[in-house]
CSV table of C-alpha atoms and ligand atoms in Angstrom, one decimal:
chain,number,residue,atom,x,y,z
A,1,MET,CA,42.5,-137.2,-37.3
A,2,VAL,CA,40.3,-135.3,-36.3
A,3,LYS,CA,39.6,-134.6,-32.1
A,4,GLU,CA,37.7,-133.3,-30.3
A,5,ASN,CA,37.2,-131.9,-26.7
A,6,CYS,CA,33.5,-129.9,-26.5
A,7,GLY,CA,30.5,-129.3,-24.8
A,8,VAL,CA,27.7,-131.5,-25.3
A,9,VAL,CA,23.6,-130.8,-24.2
A,10,GLY,CA,20.5,-133.0,-24.5
A,11,ILE,CA,17.0,-131.3,-23.5
A,12,TYR,CA,13.8,-133.2,-23.5
A,13,SER,CA,10.6,-131.4,-22.1
A,14,GLU,CA,7.5,-133.4,-21.3
A,15,GLY,CA,5.0,-130.7,-20.9
A,16,ASP,CA,5.9,-130.3,-24.9
A,17,VAL,CA,8.0,-126.5,-24.0
A,18,ASN,CA,10.1,-125.5,-27.2
A,19,VAL,CA,13.8,-126.2,-25.9
A,20,ILE,CA,15.6,-124.4,-28.6
A,21,PRO,CA,15.7,-120.9,-26.8
A,22,MET,CA,17.0,-123.4,-23.7
A,23,VAL,CA,19.5,-126.0,-25.9
A,24,ILE,CA,21.3,-122.0,-27.3
A,25,ASP,CA,21.6,-120.7,-24.1
A,26,ALA,CA,23.0,-124.0,-22.5
A,27,LEU,CA,25.6,-123.7,-24.9
A,28,ARG,CA,26.4,-120.1,-24.6
A,29,ALA,CA,27.2,-121.6,-21.2
A,30,LEU,CA,29.4,-124.4,-22.6
A,31,GLN,CA,31.3,-121.7,-25.1
A,32,HIS,CA,34.7,-122.0,-22.8
A,33,ARG,CA,34.6,-126.0,-23.8
A,34,GLY,CA,34.6,-124.9,-27.9
A,35,GLN,CA,34.8,-121.7,-29.7
A,36,GLU,CA,34.8,-122.8,-33.2
A,37,ALA,CA,31.7,-124.4,-34.4
A,38,TRP,CA,28.4,-124.9,-32.7
A,39,GLY,CA,25.1,-126.8,-33.7
A,40,LEU,CA,22.1,-128.3,-32.9
A,41,ALA,CA,19.7,-131.2,-33.9
A,42,ILE,CA,15.9,-131.8,-34.1
A,43,PRO,CA,14.2,-134.8,-34.8
A,44,ASN,CA,14.1,-136.1,-38.9
A,45,LYS,CA,15.8,-132.5,-39.9
A,46,ALA,CA,18.9,-131.8,-41.0
A,47,PRO,CA,21.2,-130.4,-38.4
A,48,LEU,CA,21.8,-126.9,-38.4
A,49,LYS,CA,25.4,-126.2,-37.9
A,50,ARG,CA,27.2,-122.2,-37.6
A,51,LEU,CA,30.9,-121.4,-37.4
A,52,GLY,CA,32.3,-119.6,-34.7
A,53,LEU,CA,30.9,-118.4,-31.0
A,54,VAL,CA,26.9,-119.5,-30.6
A,55,SER,CA,26.6,-115.1,-29.5
A,56,ALA,CA,27.7,-114.6,-33.2
A,57,SER,CA,24.2,-115.8,-34.9
A,58,SER,CA,22.3,-114.1,-32.0
A,59,GLY,CA,20.5,-112.0,-35.2
A,60,GLU,CA,19.3,-115.1,-36.2
A,61,PHE,CA,17.9,-116.8,-32.5
A,62,LYS,CA,14.8,-115.7,-33.2
A,63,LYS,CA,14.1,-117.9,-36.7
A,64,ILE,CA,16.1,-121.0,-35.9
A,65,SER,CA,13.9,-121.0,-32.3
A,66,GLU,CA,11.0,-120.9,-35.0
A,67,GLU,CA,12.4,-122.9,-37.3
A,68,TYR,CA,13.4,-125.7,-35.4
A,69,ALA,CA,10.9,-125.5,-32.6
A,70,SER,CA,11.0,-128.3,-30.9
A,71,HIS,CA,10.2,-130.5,-27.4
A,72,SER,CA,13.4,-132.6,-27.8
A,73,ALA,CA,17.2,-131.5,-29.0
A,74,ILE,CA,20.4,-132.1,-28.6
A,75,GLY,CA,23.3,-129.7,-29.3
A,76,HIS,CA,26.9,-129.2,-29.4
A,77,VAL,CA,30.2,-126.3,-29.0
A,78,ARG,CA,33.2,-127.3,-31.2
A,79,TYR,CA,37.0,-127.2,-30.6
A,80,SER,CA,38.7,-129.1,-32.8
A,81,THR,CA,42.7,-130.4,-31.7
A,82,VAL,CA,43.9,-131.1,-35.4
A,83,GLY,CA,43.7,-128.5,-38.4
A,84,LYS,CA,39.9,-128.5,-39.9
A,85,SER,CA,37.5,-126.1,-38.2
A,86,ASP,CA,34.6,-126.3,-41.3
A,87,LEU,CA,31.2,-126.5,-41.1
A,88,GLU,CA,31.1,-130.0,-42.2
A,89,SER,CA,33.1,-131.6,-39.2
A,90,ALA,CA,30.5,-129.3,-36.4
A,91,GLN,CA,28.2,-131.6,-34.6
A,92,PRO,CA,25.6,-132.6,-34.2
A,93,LEU,CA,26.3,-135.6,-37.0
A,94,LYS,CA,23.7,-137.6,-38.5
A,95,VAL,CA,24.2,-141.0,-39.1
A,96,LYS,CA,20.5,-142.8,-40.2
A,97,ASP,CA,18.1,-141.9,-38.1
A,98,LEU,CA,20.2,-140.8,-35.1
A,99,CYS,CA,22.2,-137.4,-34.7
A,100,VAL,CA,25.0,-137.9,-32.3
A,101,ALA,CA,27.0,-134.9,-30.3
A,102,HIS,CA,30.5,-136.3,-28.6
A,103,ASN,CA,32.6,-134.5,-26.2
A,104,GLY,CA,36.0,-136.7,-25.8
A,105,THR,CA,38.5,-138.6,-27.7
A,106,ILE,CA,38.3,-141.7,-29.6
A,107,SER,CA,41.9,-142.9,-30.2
A,108,ASN,CA,41.9,-145.9,-32.2
A,109,VAL,CA,39.7,-144.4,-34.8
A,110,GLU,CA,40.7,-146.6,-37.8
A,111,GLU,CA,40.7,-149.6,-35.9
A,112,LEU,CA,37.2,-148.7,-35.1
A,113,SER,CA,36.2,-147.9,-38.6
A,114,ASN,CA,37.6,-151.6,-39.9
A,115,LEU,CA,34.2,-152.6,-37.5
A,116,VAL,CA,31.9,-150.4,-40.1
A,117,GLY,CA,30.8,-152.2,-42.9
A,118,GLY,CA,30.0,-150.3,-45.9
A,119,CYS,CA,30.8,-147.1,-44.7
A,120,THR,CA,30.8,-144.1,-47.5
A,121,PHE,CA,33.2,-142.3,-46.0
A,122,THR,CA,37.6,-142.2,-46.1
A,123,PRO,CA,38.3,-143.3,-42.6
A,124,GLN,CA,41.5,-140.7,-42.5
A,125,ASN,CA,39.5,-137.9,-43.1
A,126,ALA,CA,36.2,-138.9,-40.9
A,127,SER,CA,36.3,-137.7,-37.8
A,128,ASP,CA,36.7,-140.0,-34.8
A,129,THR,CA,32.8,-138.7,-33.8
A,130,LEU,CA,31.4,-140.0,-37.5
A,131,VAL,CA,33.3,-143.3,-37.2
A,132,ALA,CA,32.1,-144.2,-33.7
A,133,ALA,CA,28.8,-143.2,-34.9
A,134,GLN,CA,28.5,-145.1,-37.8
A,135,ARG,CA,29.5,-148.4,-35.8
A,136,LEU,CA,27.0,-147.7,-33.4
A,137,VAL,CA,24.5,-147.6,-36.0
A,138,SER,CA,25.5,-150.7,-37.1
A,139,LEU,CA,25.7,-152.5,-33.8
A,140,ILE,CA,22.1,-151.2,-32.8
A,141,THR,CA,20.9,-152.6,-36.1
A,142,GLU,CA,22.5,-155.9,-34.9
A,143,ASN,CA,21.7,-155.9,-31.2
A,144,GLY,CA,18.2,-154.1,-31.3
A,145,LYS,CA,19.2,-151.2,-28.3
A,146,LEU,CA,21.1,-148.9,-27.6
A,147,GLY,CA,22.3,-149.7,-24.2
A,148,ASN,CA,23.5,-153.4,-25.9
A,149,ALA,CA,25.2,-151.3,-28.8
A,150,LEU,CA,27.2,-149.0,-26.2
A,151,SER,CA,28.4,-152.0,-24.3
A,152,ILE,CA,29.9,-153.6,-26.9
A,153,LEU,CA,31.2,-150.2,-28.3
A,154,LYS,CA,32.9,-149.3,-25.4
A,155,ASN,CA,34.8,-152.4,-25.2
A,156,GLU,CA,35.9,-151.8,-29.0
A,157,MET,CA,36.8,-148.1,-28.6
A,158,VAL,CA,39.8,-146.5,-27.1
A,159,GLY,CA,39.6,-142.9,-25.6
A,160,SER,CA,36.9,-141.0,-23.7
A,161,PHE,CA,33.3,-140.2,-24.5
A,162,CYS,CA,30.3,-138.3,-23.2
A,163,PHE,CA,27.7,-138.7,-26.0
A,164,THR,CA,24.4,-137.0,-26.3
A,165,PHE,CA,22.0,-138.8,-29.2
A,166,LEU,CA,18.8,-138.2,-30.7
A,167,SER,CA,16.8,-140.2,-32.5
A,168,ASP,CA,13.7,-139.5,-35.1
A,169,ASP,CA,11.4,-141.7,-33.0
A,170,ASP,CA,11.9,-138.4,-30.7
A,171,ALA,CA,14.3,-139.7,-27.8
A,172,VAL,CA,17.2,-137.8,-26.3
A,173,PHE,CA,19.8,-140.1,-25.0
A,174,ALA,CA,23.1,-139.4,-23.0
A,175,ALA,CA,26.1,-141.7,-22.2
A,176,ARG,CA,29.1,-140.9,-20.0
A,177,ASP,CA,31.9,-143.4,-20.5
A,178,PRO,CA,32.8,-145.9,-18.2
A,179,LYS,CA,35.9,-144.2,-16.5
A,180,GLY,CA,34.0,-140.8,-16.5
A,181,PHE,CA,37.3,-139.3,-18.0
A,182,ARG,CA,34.7,-135.9,-19.7
A,183,PRO,CA,32.5,-134.9,-17.1
A,184,MET,CA,28.2,-135.0,-17.6
A,185,VAL,CA,25.6,-133.9,-15.5
A,186,LEU,CA,22.0,-134.3,-15.1
A,187,GLY,CA,19.5,-131.4,-14.6
A,188,HIS,CA,15.4,-130.9,-14.0
A,189,LYS,CA,13.3,-128.0,-14.6
A,190,GLU,CA,10.1,-127.8,-13.5
A,191,GLN,CA,8.6,-125.6,-15.9
A,192,GLY,CA,7.9,-127.7,-18.5
A,193,ASN,CA,9.1,-131.2,-16.9
A,194,VAL,CA,12.5,-130.1,-18.6
A,195,HIS,CA,15.3,-132.7,-18.0
A,196,ILE,CA,18.9,-132.1,-19.7
A,197,VAL,CA,21.9,-133.8,-19.8
A,198,THR,CA,25.2,-131.6,-20.6
A,199,SER,CA,29.0,-131.7,-20.0
A,200,GLU,CA,28.4,-129.0,-17.5
A,201,SER,CA,26.7,-127.5,-14.9
A,202,SER,CA,26.8,-123.7,-15.8
A,203,ALA,CA,24.3,-125.1,-18.7
A,204,ILE,CA,22.1,-126.4,-16.2
A,205,SER,CA,22.3,-122.8,-14.3
A,206,ALA,CA,22.2,-121.0,-17.8
A,207,ILE,CA,18.2,-122.6,-18.6
A,208,GLY,CA,16.7,-122.0,-15.0
A,209,ALA,CA,17.2,-125.4,-14.4
A,210,LYS,CA,18.7,-127.4,-10.7
A,211,LEU,CA,21.3,-130.0,-11.0
A,212,VAL,CA,20.0,-133.5,-9.6
A,213,ARG,CA,23.7,-135.2,-10.2
A,214,ASP,CA,26.7,-136.3,-12.1
A,215,VAL,CA,25.4,-138.8,-14.6
A,216,VAL,CA,27.0,-141.9,-13.4
A,217,PRO,CA,30.3,-143.3,-15.8
A,218,GLY,CA,28.9,-146.3,-17.5
A,219,GLU,CA,25.1,-144.9,-17.6
A,220,LEU,CA,22.8,-144.6,-20.5
A,221,ILE,CA,19.8,-142.1,-19.7
A,222,LYS,CA,16.7,-142.3,-22.4
A,223,ILE,CA,14.3,-139.5,-22.3
A,224,SER,CA,10.9,-140.5,-24.8
A,225,LYS,CA,7.5,-139.7,-24.7
A,226,GLU,CA,6.3,-143.1,-23.9
A,227,GLY,CA,8.8,-144.1,-21.5
A,228,GLY,CA,9.7,-140.6,-20.1
A,229,PHE,CA,12.8,-140.6,-17.8
A,230,GLU,CA,14.8,-144.0,-17.9
A,231,THR,CA,17.9,-144.9,-17.1
A,232,GLU,CA,20.4,-148.2,-17.4
A,233,MET,CA,24.0,-149.0,-16.9
A,234,PHE,CA,26.1,-150.3,-19.8
A,235,SER,CA,29.0,-151.2,-18.0
A,236,ASP,CA,29.7,-152.2,-14.4
A,237,ASP,CA,33.3,-151.4,-14.3
A,238,THR,CA,33.7,-149.3,-10.9
A,239,ASN,CA,37.4,-147.8,-11.3
A,240,ARG,CA,36.9,-144.1,-12.4
A,241,ALA,CA,39.3,-141.6,-14.1
A,242,HIS,CA,38.1,-138.1,-14.1
A,243,CYS,CA,40.4,-135.8,-16.0
A,244,SER,CA,42.5,-133.8,-13.2
A,245,PHE,CA,42.6,-131.2,-16.1
A,246,GLU,CA,39.0,-130.1,-16.0
A,247,PHE,CA,39.6,-128.7,-12.6
A,248,THR,CA,42.6,-127.1,-12.7
A,249,TYR,CA,42.0,-125.6,-16.9
A,250,PHE,CA,38.8,-127.1,-18.7
A,251,ALA,CA,35.6,-126.1,-16.6
A,252,GLN,CA,33.6,-123.3,-16.4
A,253,PRO,CA,33.9,-121.8,-12.3
A,254,SER,CA,30.5,-122.1,-11.6
A,255,SER,CA,30.0,-125.3,-12.4
A,256,LYS,CA,30.5,-128.2,-10.1
A,257,MET,CA,31.7,-131.5,-10.8
A,258,GLU,CA,31.7,-134.9,-8.8
A,259,GLY,CA,30.0,-132.5,-6.5
A,260,THR,CA,32.8,-130.2,-6.2
A,261,ASN,CA,32.2,-126.6,-7.4
A,262,ILE,CA,35.3,-125.4,-9.7
A,263,TYR,CA,35.4,-122.2,-8.5
A,264,LEU,CA,36.2,-123.4,-4.4
A,265,ALA,CA,38.6,-126.7,-5.8
A,266,ARG,CA,40.7,-123.9,-7.8
A,267,LYS,CA,41.1,-121.6,-4.8
A,268,ARG,CA,41.8,-124.5,-2.5
A,269,ILE,CA,44.1,-126.2,-5.1
A,270,GLY,CA,45.8,-122.3,-5.2
A,271,GLN,CA,46.2,-122.4,-1.0
A,272,PHE,CA,47.8,-126.4,-1.2
A,273,LEU,CA,50.2,-124.8,-3.6
A,274,ALA,CA,50.7,-122.5,-1.5
A,275,LYS,CA,51.7,-124.9,1.5
A,276,LYS,CA,54.3,-126.8,-0.7
A,277,TYR,CA,56.0,-123.7,-1.7
A,278,PRO,CA,55.8,-121.3,1.3
A,279,ILE,CA,57.7,-118.3,-0.1
A,280,HIS,CA,57.3,-115.8,2.3
A,281,ASP,CA,59.4,-112.8,0.3
A,282,ALA,CA,57.1,-112.0,-2.4
A,283,ASP,CA,55.3,-108.8,-2.6
A,284,VAL,CA,52.3,-109.9,-4.7
A,285,VAL,CA,50.8,-112.9,-6.2
A,286,ILE,CA,49.2,-112.4,-9.5
A,287,PRO,CA,47.3,-114.7,-11.6
A,288,VAL,CA,47.7,-115.3,-15.9
A,289,PRO,CA,43.8,-114.0,-16.7
A,290,ASP,CA,41.5,-115.9,-16.5
A,291,SER,CA,41.3,-119.7,-15.2
A,292,ALA,CA,44.4,-119.2,-12.4
A,293,ARG,CA,42.5,-116.6,-10.7
A,294,PRO,CA,40.9,-118.7,-8.0
A,295,ALA,CA,44.1,-120.4,-7.3
A,296,ALA,CA,45.9,-117.3,-7.4
A,297,LEU,CA,43.6,-116.1,-4.9
A,298,GLY,CA,43.8,-119.1,-2.4
A,299,PHE,CA,47.7,-119.2,-3.2
A,300,ALA,CA,48.3,-115.6,-1.9
A,301,GLN,CA,45.7,-116.0,1.4
A,302,GLU,CA,47.6,-118.7,2.4
A,303,LEU,CA,50.5,-117.1,2.7
A,304,GLY,CA,49.2,-113.5,3.5
A,305,ILE,CA,50.5,-112.0,0.6
A,306,GLN,CA,48.9,-109.8,-1.4
A,307,PHE,CA,46.7,-110.7,-4.2
A,308,ASP,CA,46.2,-108.2,-7.1
A,309,GLU,CA,45.8,-108.0,-11.0
A,310,GLY,CA,49.2,-107.5,-12.7
A,311,LEU,CA,47.9,-109.1,-16.0
A,312,LEU,CA,44.8,-108.2,-18.1
A,313,LYS,CA,43.2,-109.6,-21.1
A,314,ASP,CA,42.0,-107.0,-24.0
A,315,ARG,CA,38.6,-108.0,-24.2
A,316,TYR,CA,38.1,-106.0,-26.8
A,317,SER,CA,40.7,-107.1,-29.2
A,318,LYS,CA,40.0,-110.5,-31.5
A,319,LYS,CA,41.0,-112.9,-29.7
A,320,GLY,CA,41.8,-111.4,-26.2
A,321,PRO,CA,39.0,-113.3,-24.8
A,322,LEU,CA,39.9,-116.7,-26.3
A,323,ARG,CA,41.6,-119.3,-24.1
A,324,SER,CA,45.0,-119.8,-25.6
A,325,PHE,CA,45.6,-123.5,-25.0
A,326,ILE,CA,42.5,-124.4,-27.4
A,327,GLU,CA,43.2,-122.4,-30.1
A,328,PRO,CA,44.7,-124.9,-32.7
A,329,HIS,CA,47.4,-122.9,-34.6
A,330,GLN,CA,50.3,-121.6,-32.7
A,331,SER,CA,50.3,-118.2,-34.6
A,332,ASP,CA,46.9,-118.0,-32.8
A,333,ARG,CA,48.3,-118.8,-29.6
A,334,ILE,CA,51.5,-116.1,-29.8
A,335,GLU,CA,48.0,-113.6,-31.3
A,336,ILE,CA,46.6,-113.9,-27.9
A,337,ASN,CA,49.6,-113.4,-25.9
A,338,ARG,CA,50.3,-110.0,-27.2
A,339,TRP,CA,46.9,-108.8,-26.0
A,340,ILE,CA,47.4,-109.9,-21.8
A,341,ILE,CA,48.3,-106.5,-21.4
A,342,PRO,CA,50.7,-105.9,-17.8
A,343,ILE,CA,49.9,-103.4,-15.2
A,344,ARG,CA,53.2,-101.6,-14.4
A,345,GLU,CA,52.2,-100.0,-11.6
A,346,VAL,CA,51.8,-103.5,-9.7
A,347,ILE,CA,54.8,-104.9,-11.1
A,348,GLU,CA,58.0,-102.5,-10.8
A,349,ASP,CA,60.7,-103.4,-8.8
A,350,LYS,CA,58.4,-106.1,-7.0
A,351,HIS,CA,58.9,-109.9,-6.4
A,352,ILE,CA,56.0,-111.2,-8.2
A,353,ILE,CA,54.4,-114.7,-8.3
A,354,VAL,CA,52.5,-115.5,-10.9
A,355,ILE,CA,50.1,-118.4,-11.1
A,356,ASP,CA,48.7,-120.1,-14.1
A,357,ASP,CA,46.8,-123.1,-14.3
A,358,SER,CA,49.2,-125.2,-16.7
A,359,LEU,CA,51.9,-125.1,-18.6
A,360,VAL,CA,51.6,-127.1,-22.0
A,361,ARG,CA,54.0,-125.4,-24.7
A,362,GLY,CA,55.6,-122.7,-22.6
A,363,THR,CA,54.4,-120.3,-25.5
A,364,SER,CA,52.2,-118.2,-23.5
A,365,SER,CA,54.6,-118.3,-20.0
A,366,LYS,CA,57.5,-117.2,-22.1
A,367,ALA,CA,55.2,-114.3,-23.5
A,368,ILE,CA,54.1,-113.4,-20.0
A,369,ILE,CA,57.2,-113.9,-18.3
A,370,LYS,CA,58.6,-111.3,-20.8
A,371,ALA,CA,56.0,-108.5,-20.3
A,372,LEU,CA,56.2,-109.0,-16.8
A,373,ARG,CA,60.4,-108.2,-17.3
A,374,ARG,CA,59.3,-105.4,-19.5
A,375,SER,CA,57.3,-104.0,-16.7
A,376,GLY,CA,60.0,-104.2,-14.3
A,377,ALA,CA,59.7,-107.3,-12.4
A,378,ARG,CA,62.6,-107.0,-9.8
A,379,LYS,CA,61.5,-111.1,-9.7
A,380,ILE,CA,59.4,-113.8,-10.9
A,381,SER,CA,58.4,-117.3,-9.6
A,382,MET,CA,56.2,-118.5,-11.6
A,383,MET,CA,53.6,-121.8,-10.0
A,384,VAL,CA,52.0,-124.1,-11.8
A,385,THR,CA,48.6,-125.6,-10.5
A,386,TYR,CA,48.9,-128.3,-12.7
A,387,PRO,CA,51.7,-131.1,-12.4
A,388,PRO,CA,54.4,-131.1,-15.4
A,389,ILE,CA,53.0,-132.2,-18.3
A,390,LYS,CA,55.2,-134.8,-20.4
A,391,PHE,CA,52.3,-137.1,-22.0
A,392,PRO,CA,50.0,-136.8,-24.8
A,393,CYS,CA,46.3,-137.3,-24.2
A,394,TYR,CA,44.1,-140.0,-25.5
A,395,ALA,CA,41.3,-139.1,-23.5
A,396,GLY,CA,39.7,-135.7,-24.9
A,397,ILE,CA,42.3,-133.0,-24.1
A,398,ASP,CA,44.6,-132.7,-27.0
A,399,PHE,CA,48.1,-132.4,-26.1
A,400,PRO,CA,49.2,-133.3,-30.1
A,401,SER,CA,53.2,-134.8,-29.2
A,402,GLN,CA,55.2,-135.5,-26.9
A,403,GLU,CA,57.9,-133.1,-29.1
A,404,GLU,CA,55.3,-130.1,-28.8
A,405,LEU,CA,55.3,-130.2,-24.7
A,406,ALA,CA,57.8,-127.7,-22.9
A,407,THR,CA,59.0,-130.3,-20.8
A,408,PHE,CA,60.2,-132.4,-24.1
A,409,ASP,CA,63.5,-132.2,-24.5
A,410,GLY,CA,65.1,-134.1,-27.6
A,411,GLY,CA,64.4,-137.3,-25.8
A,412,LYS,CA,66.7,-137.2,-23.4
A,413,ASP,CA,65.6,-139.1,-20.0
A,414,LEU,CA,65.7,-135.7,-17.5
A,415,SER,CA,65.0,-136.6,-14.0
A,416,GLU,CA,62.4,-133.8,-12.5
A,417,LYS,CA,64.6,-131.5,-11.4
A,418,GLU,CA,66.3,-131.5,-14.5
A,419,MET,CA,63.2,-130.8,-16.8
A,420,ILE,CA,62.2,-128.1,-14.2
A,421,GLU,CA,65.0,-126.4,-14.5
A,422,LYS,CA,64.9,-126.9,-18.5
A,423,VAL,CA,61.8,-125.4,-18.2
A,424,ARG,CA,62.3,-122.6,-15.7
A,425,ASN,CA,65.2,-121.6,-18.0
A,426,ASP,CA,63.3,-121.8,-21.6
A,427,ILE,CA,60.4,-119.7,-20.0
A,428,GLY,CA,62.8,-117.2,-18.6
A,429,ALA,CA,61.4,-117.6,-15.2
A,430,ASP,CA,63.8,-117.2,-12.0
A,431,PHE,CA,61.9,-119.8,-10.2
A,432,LEU,CA,59.3,-122.6,-11.2
A,433,GLY,CA,57.4,-124.9,-8.9
A,434,TYR,CA,54.6,-127.0,-10.2
A,435,ASN,CA,51.7,-128.9,-8.8
A,436,ASP,CA,52.0,-132.5,-7.8
A,437,ALA,CA,49.3,-135.4,-8.4
A,438,GLU,CA,48.7,-136.1,-4.4
A,439,ASN,CA,48.8,-132.5,-3.7
A,440,LEU,CA,46.0,-131.5,-6.3
A,441,ALA,CA,43.9,-135.0,-5.4
A,442,ASN,CA,43.6,-133.6,-2.0
A,443,ALA,CA,42.8,-129.7,-2.7
A,444,VAL,CA,40.4,-131.0,-5.1
A,445,GLY,CA,38.6,-133.8,-2.6
A,446,ILE,CA,38.4,-136.9,-4.9
A,447,PRO,CA,40.8,-140.0,-4.3
A,448,LYS,CA,44.1,-139.1,-6.5
A,449,ASP,CA,43.5,-143.2,-7.7
A,450,SER,CA,39.5,-141.8,-9.2
A,451,MET,CA,41.1,-138.9,-11.2
A,452,CYS,CA,43.2,-139.5,-14.5
A,453,PHE,CA,47.0,-137.8,-14.4
A,454,THR,CA,48.1,-139.3,-17.0
A,455,CYS,CA,49.3,-136.3,-19.1
A,456,ALA,CA,51.7,-136.2,-16.3
A,457,THR,CA,53.1,-139.9,-15.6
A,458,GLY,CA,52.3,-141.7,-18.7
A,459,ASN,CA,50.0,-144.4,-17.0
A,460,TYR,CA,47.7,-145.3,-19.7
A,461,ALA,CA,46.4,-147.9,-17.7
A,462,PRO,CA,42.9,-146.2,-17.6
A,463,LEU,CA,43.0,-146.5,-21.2
A,464,GLY,CA,43.9,-149.9,-21.3
A,465,ILE,CA,46.3,-148.8,-23.9
A,466,THR,CA,50.5,-149.2,-24.1
A,467,PRO,CA,51.8,-146.3,-26.6
A,468,ASN,CA,54.8,-146.4,-27.9
A,469,PHE,CA,56.1,-142.9,-27.7
A,470,ASN,CA,59.5,-143.3,-29.3
A,471,LYS,CA,58.4,-141.7,-32.5
A,472,MET,CA,56.7,-138.8,-33.0
A,473,LYS,CA,54.8,-141.1,-35.9
A,474,GLN,CA,53.7,-143.9,-33.2
A,475,MET,CA,52.9,-141.0,-30.7
A,476,LYS,CA,50.4,-139.8,-33.2
A,477,SER,CA,48.9,-143.3,-34.5
A,478,VAL,CA,48.1,-145.2,-31.3
B,1,SF4,S1,45.3,-137.3,-19.6
B,1,SF4,FE1,45.6,-135.4,-18.6
B,1,SF4,S2,44.1,-133.9,-20.0
B,1,SF4,FE2,43.9,-136.4,-20.7
B,1,SF4,S3,42.0,-136.8,-19.7
B,1,SF4,FE3,43.8,-137.6,-18.4
B,1,SF4,S4,43.6,-136.1,-16.8
B,1,SF4,FE4,42.9,-135.1,-18.5
């Protein structure tokens, strides 16, 4: 099964402006959500797909803008979480007259594929998006309207989704799953009367548009020539499960999600973490670059300790600018860590508090602590802004199995204290402090019950599943 957590965009100009340059700019502003492939689609044409970063195709932008000129389009940046990074798996996908771009994960893909009649693909090798798109198209055929089809599909699917769709009869659609696991926002630009629906407001700013609002979980938006801007609800579920990991790690700091700016939220998370761990004998607080920087600043300011940059990423190396967690292969993650450069003059003989935004497999943390020791750190206290990750995510961020998580200890039932001690020992820190869900939610300013913390708690109720984690095989086939 191929799963994704990606970035999506749908743009429609009621003023008949060519939106392709805007789609490209928006995808560049979503690049942090997926770096393996990108693509765009316009009505009545096969989707355009490219491997790698959007900017790697900059020589083609003019030609693409001319050849694909359209006042309606959707786009996608992709991060695959299992294996294949090929062009075929890139999105948007086209099924009959509907192009689809998806951010999220559909975990019961085989079950769903059984509902798809007459499909021509092999379900085990098909992406979750393709299976969902096939099912959606057959539901539209049976029920007439996309909203009706989504109302049915949401009950059949386990997982999370933000979709943008484009139909050959020139309508752009966007839908957000009823729990709001993944983010989705709506923007507008006066010039050309341009509507944009996308994963993050960073993409709205990138095209010079204004953020209007979050797309409501369970909302379907349609923009077309005949109807203009239309909206309907395909779910009346009012329970929310916004992914807490977006706030600490995944989202772009300039973005605004659920009314909260990500940079300021991360700074507050650092402040709240400092209240939990008031370590006053440290000399300096440093971030693990790049996403932990605001939290480190907040932590340092709260305790009145000096903030500094003790670790830099080599931005000219091949892997340096990429984000280690979302690279699919372990060797690539190790490669990235080799390009984190410690600054001896900041570190030597000091008690360092190093702030990271998450501790997933522990590979990065171990490499960073080694680098700090090599640079003469006297004591290293590691603080993690996210609670201990103990369970796989089936709602869009891929932690493939418990066995690969740093918190896993051969299936032993460790107490919280024992588990933290195990991880501390593995990564080689002198002290390890994790955030907790309550503290994180308070810092973000969203009620804890309206956020998803499943990967920390193992409570899969928001997804409506009860996975059995006795064996790795079972974990991967929920
Ligand atoms: S399980 Fe964790 S990573 Fe997945 S949606 Fe929930 S909070 Fe986000």
